[in-house]
Amino acid sequence: MNQVLLIDDDTELVGMFSEYLEQEGFRVGCAHDGETGAREALSGQYAIAILDVMMPRMNGIETLRRIRAASRMPILMLTGRGDDADRILGLELGADDYVTKPCTPRELTARVRAILRRTQGTPNDSPGITLTVGKLTMLPEQRRATWEGQPLELTSTEFNLLEVLARNAGRPVSKNDLSEQGLGRPLARFDRNIDVH
């Protein structure tokens, strides 16, 4: 069972999302400010964090920076603003996905599952596969990549996209294929996730 950390100061929203996620088989922990959320995220007990941008004490962007400085755990950002600047900044700092509020608990849960599928692999993954393309070596089941033997620090989204490109080395890969295979969803008309990675 995967444990999800919800970091949001809106207790009503947290309650609604928690209830739905628990009904879908997740265990849920909550934090209502960025400082507590960062501390909980770095505790090692959560598979993914859902992080709101607008919070007291430390906003979501600063919380994301703090978590990313020490961890590669998957992070799904929530924002109440439709501003592209927040989304792009969050993605550039290492968020794996972004959802604009209001969103339904069903959509949020689907996005959590998609991120976890990409970052945790599936039971059908072949053990011990090594992808080598030029100076790049990838170990997909371990979520590790090296360039000339030096470890690469990649977000889970960056790793997913690089893996798709490595598996298709020497062949063109469309943005739609990258989105479907690397992000787990079709490319939307104004989706810039691939561009910022």
Coordinates of C-alpha atoms in Angstrom, one line a residue:
M1 CA 0.0 0.0 0.0
N2 CA 1.4 3.4 -1.0
Q3 CA 1.5 6.2 1.5
V4 CA 0.6 9.7 0.3
L5 CA 1.6 13.0 2.0
L6 CA -0.9 15.9 1.5
I7 CA 0.7 19.3 2.2
D8 CA -2.0 22.0 2.1
D9 CA -3.3 24.5 4.6
D10 CA -6.9 24.1 3.3
T11 CA -8.1 21.5 5.9
E12 CA -11.5 21.0 4.2
L13 CA -9.8 20.2 0.9
V14 CA -7.2 17.9 2.6
G15 CA -10.1 16.1 4.4
M16 CA -11.9 15.5 1.1
F17 CA -8.8 14.3 -0.8
S18 CA -7.7 12.2 2.1
E19 CA -11.1 10.4 2.3
Y20 CA -11.1 9.7 -1.4
L21 CA -7.5 8.5 -1.5
E22 CA -8.1 6.2 1.5
Q23 CA -11.2 4.7 -0.2
E24 CA -8.9 4.0 -3.2
G25 CA -6.4 2.1 -1.0
F26 CA -3.8 4.7 -0.1
R27 CA -2.7 5.6 3.4
V28 CA -2.6 9.4 3.8
G29 CA -0.5 11.7 6.0
C30 CA -1.2 15.4 6.3
A31 CA 0.7 18.6 6.9
H32 CA -0.8 22.1 6.9
D33 CA 2.2 24.2 6.4
G34 CA 5.4 24.0 4.3
E35 CA 7.9 23.6 7.1
T36 CA 6.0 20.6 8.6
G37 CA 5.4 19.2 5.1
A38 CA 9.1 19.3 4.1
R39 CA 10.0 17.6 7.4
E40 CA 7.4 14.9 6.8
A41 CA 8.3 14.4 3.2
L42 CA 12.0 13.8 4.1
S43 CA 11.0 11.3 6.8
G44 CA 11.2 8.5 4.2
Q45 CA 7.7 7.1 4.9
Y46 CA 5.9 8.5 1.9
A47 CA 5.8 7.3 -1.7
I48 CA 4.6 10.7 -3.1
A49 CA 3.8 14.2 -1.8
I50 CA 0.9 16.4 -3.0
L51 CA 2.0 19.9 -2.4
D52 CA 0.0 23.2 -2.5
V53 CA 1.7 26.3 -3.8
M54 CA 0.0 28.8 -1.5
M55 CA 0.7 28.1 2.2
P56 CA 1.7 29.9 5.4
R57 CA 5.2 29.8 6.9
M58 CA 6.8 28.4 3.8
N59 CA 5.1 28.5 0.3
G60 CA 5.0 25.4 -1.9
I61 CA 7.8 26.5 -4.2
E62 CA 10.2 26.9 -1.2
T63 CA 8.9 23.6 0.2
L64 CA 9.6 22.0 -3.1
R65 CA 13.2 23.4 -3.1
R66 CA 13.8 22.1 0.4
I67 CA 12.5 18.6 -0.5
R68 CA 14.4 18.5 -3.8
A69 CA 17.7 19.4 -2.1
A70 CA 17.6 16.1 -0.2
S71 CA 15.1 13.8 -2.0
R72 CA 13.9 12.6 -5.4
M73 CA 10.5 11.6 -4.1
P74 CA 7.7 12.2 -6.6
I75 CA 5.8 15.5 -6.0
L76 CA 2.5 16.6 -7.5
M77 CA 1.9 20.3 -7.1
L78 CA -1.5 21.9 -6.6
T79 CA -2.2 25.6 -7.4
G80 CA -5.3 27.7 -7.1
R81 CA -3.9 30.2 -9.7
G82 CA -4.1 29.6 -13.4
D83 CA -0.7 31.4 -13.8
D84 CA 1.8 29.6 -16.1
A85 CA 4.7 31.1 -14.2
D86 CA 4.1 29.1 -11.0
R87 CA 3.6 25.9 -13.0
I88 CA 6.7 26.4 -15.1
L89 CA 8.8 27.3 -12.1
G90 CA 7.5 24.2 -10.2
L91 CA 8.3 21.9 -13.0
E92 CA 11.7 23.4 -13.5
L93 CA 12.5 22.9 -9.8
G94 CA 11.5 19.2 -10.1
A95 CA 7.8 18.8 -9.6
D96 CA 6.5 15.7 -11.5
D97 CA 3.1 17.1 -12.3
Y98 CA 0.9 20.1 -11.7
V99 CA -2.8 20.3 -11.1
T100 CA -4.9 23.5 -11.0
K101 CA -7.6 23.7 -8.3
P102 CA -10.4 23.1 -8.2
C103 CA -9.8 19.5 -9.4
T104 CA -11.8 16.4 -8.6
P105 CA -10.5 13.8 -6.1
R106 CA -10.8 11.3 -9.0
E107 CA -8.4 13.2 -11.2
L108 CA -6.0 13.8 -8.4
T109 CA -6.0 10.0 -7.6
A110 CA -5.5 9.2 -11.3
R111 CA -2.5 11.5 -11.5
V112 CA -1.0 10.0 -8.3
R113 CA -1.4 6.5 -9.7
A114 CA 0.2 7.6 -13.0
I115 CA 3.2 9.1 -11.3
L116 CA 3.7 6.1 -9.0
R117 CA 3.5 3.7 -12.0
R118 CA 6.2 5.7 -13.7
T119 CA 8.5 6.1 -10.7
Q120 CA 8.0 2.7 -9.0
G121 CA 7.9 0.5 -12.1
T122 CA 5.5 -2.4 -12.7
P123 CA 5.7 -6.0 -11.8
N124 CA 6.4 -6.8 -15.5
D125 CA 9.6 -4.8 -15.6
S126 CA 12.5 -7.1 -16.5
P127 CA 15.0 -7.3 -13.8
G128 CA 18.6 -6.3 -14.6
I129 CA 18.0 -4.4 -17.8
T130 CA 20.7 -1.9 -18.6
L131 CA 20.1 0.7 -21.4
T132 CA 23.3 2.0 -22.9
V133 CA 23.3 4.8 -25.5
G134 CA 26.8 6.3 -26.2
K135 CA 28.1 7.6 -22.8
L136 CA 24.6 7.3 -21.2
T137 CA 23.8 4.2 -19.0
M138 CA 20.4 3.7 -17.5
L139 CA 19.2 1.2 -14.9
P140 CA 15.4 1.6 -15.2
E141 CA 14.4 -0.7 -12.4
Q142 CA 16.8 1.1 -10.0
R143 CA 15.8 4.5 -11.4
R144 CA 19.5 5.4 -11.9
A145 CA 21.4 7.0 -14.8
T146 CA 25.0 7.8 -15.4
W147 CA 26.9 9.9 -18.0
E148 CA 30.5 8.7 -18.5
G149 CA 30.1 6.8 -15.2
Q150 CA 29.1 9.9 -13.2
P151 CA 25.6 9.7 -11.6
L152 CA 22.9 12.0 -13.1
E153 CA 20.6 13.8 -10.6
L154 CA 17.3 13.6 -12.4
T155 CA 13.7 14.2 -11.3
S156 CA 11.4 11.3 -11.9
T157 CA 9.9 13.1 -14.9
E158 CA 13.3 13.8 -16.4
F159 CA 14.2 10.1 -15.9
N160 CA 11.0 8.9 -17.6
L161 CA 11.5 11.2 -20.6
L162 CA 15.2 10.2 -20.9
E163 CA 14.3 6.5 -20.7
V164 CA 11.8 6.9 -23.5
L165 CA 14.5 8.6 -25.6
A166 CA 17.1 5.9 -24.7
R167 CA 14.8 3.1 -25.6
N168 CA 14.1 4.7 -29.0
A169 CA 17.7 5.8 -29.7
G170 CA 18.3 6.5 -33.3
R171 CA 14.6 6.9 -34.0
P172 CA 12.6 10.1 -33.9
V173 CA 10.1 10.3 -31.0
S174 CA 7.2 12.7 -31.3
K175 CA 6.2 15.0 -28.4
N176 CA 2.9 13.1 -28.2
D177 CA 4.8 9.8 -27.8
L178 CA 7.0 11.4 -25.2
S179 CA 4.0 12.6 -23.3
E180 CA 2.2 9.3 -23.5
Q181 CA 5.1 7.1 -22.6
G182 CA 7.0 9.4 -20.3
L183 CA 4.2 11.3 -18.6
G184 CA 1.5 8.7 -18.9
R185 CA -1.0 11.0 -20.6
P186 CA -1.7 12.3 -24.2
L187 CA -0.2 15.7 -25.0
A188 CA -2.6 18.5 -24.3
R189 CA -2.9 21.5 -26.6
F190 CA -1.0 23.9 -24.3
D191 CA 0.9 21.3 -22.2
R192 CA 4.5 22.6 -21.8
N193 CA 5.8 19.8 -19.5
I194 CA 8.0 18.2 -22.1
D195 CA 9.4 21.6 -23.1
V196 CA 10.5 22.6 -19.6
H197 CA 12.2 19.3 -19.1

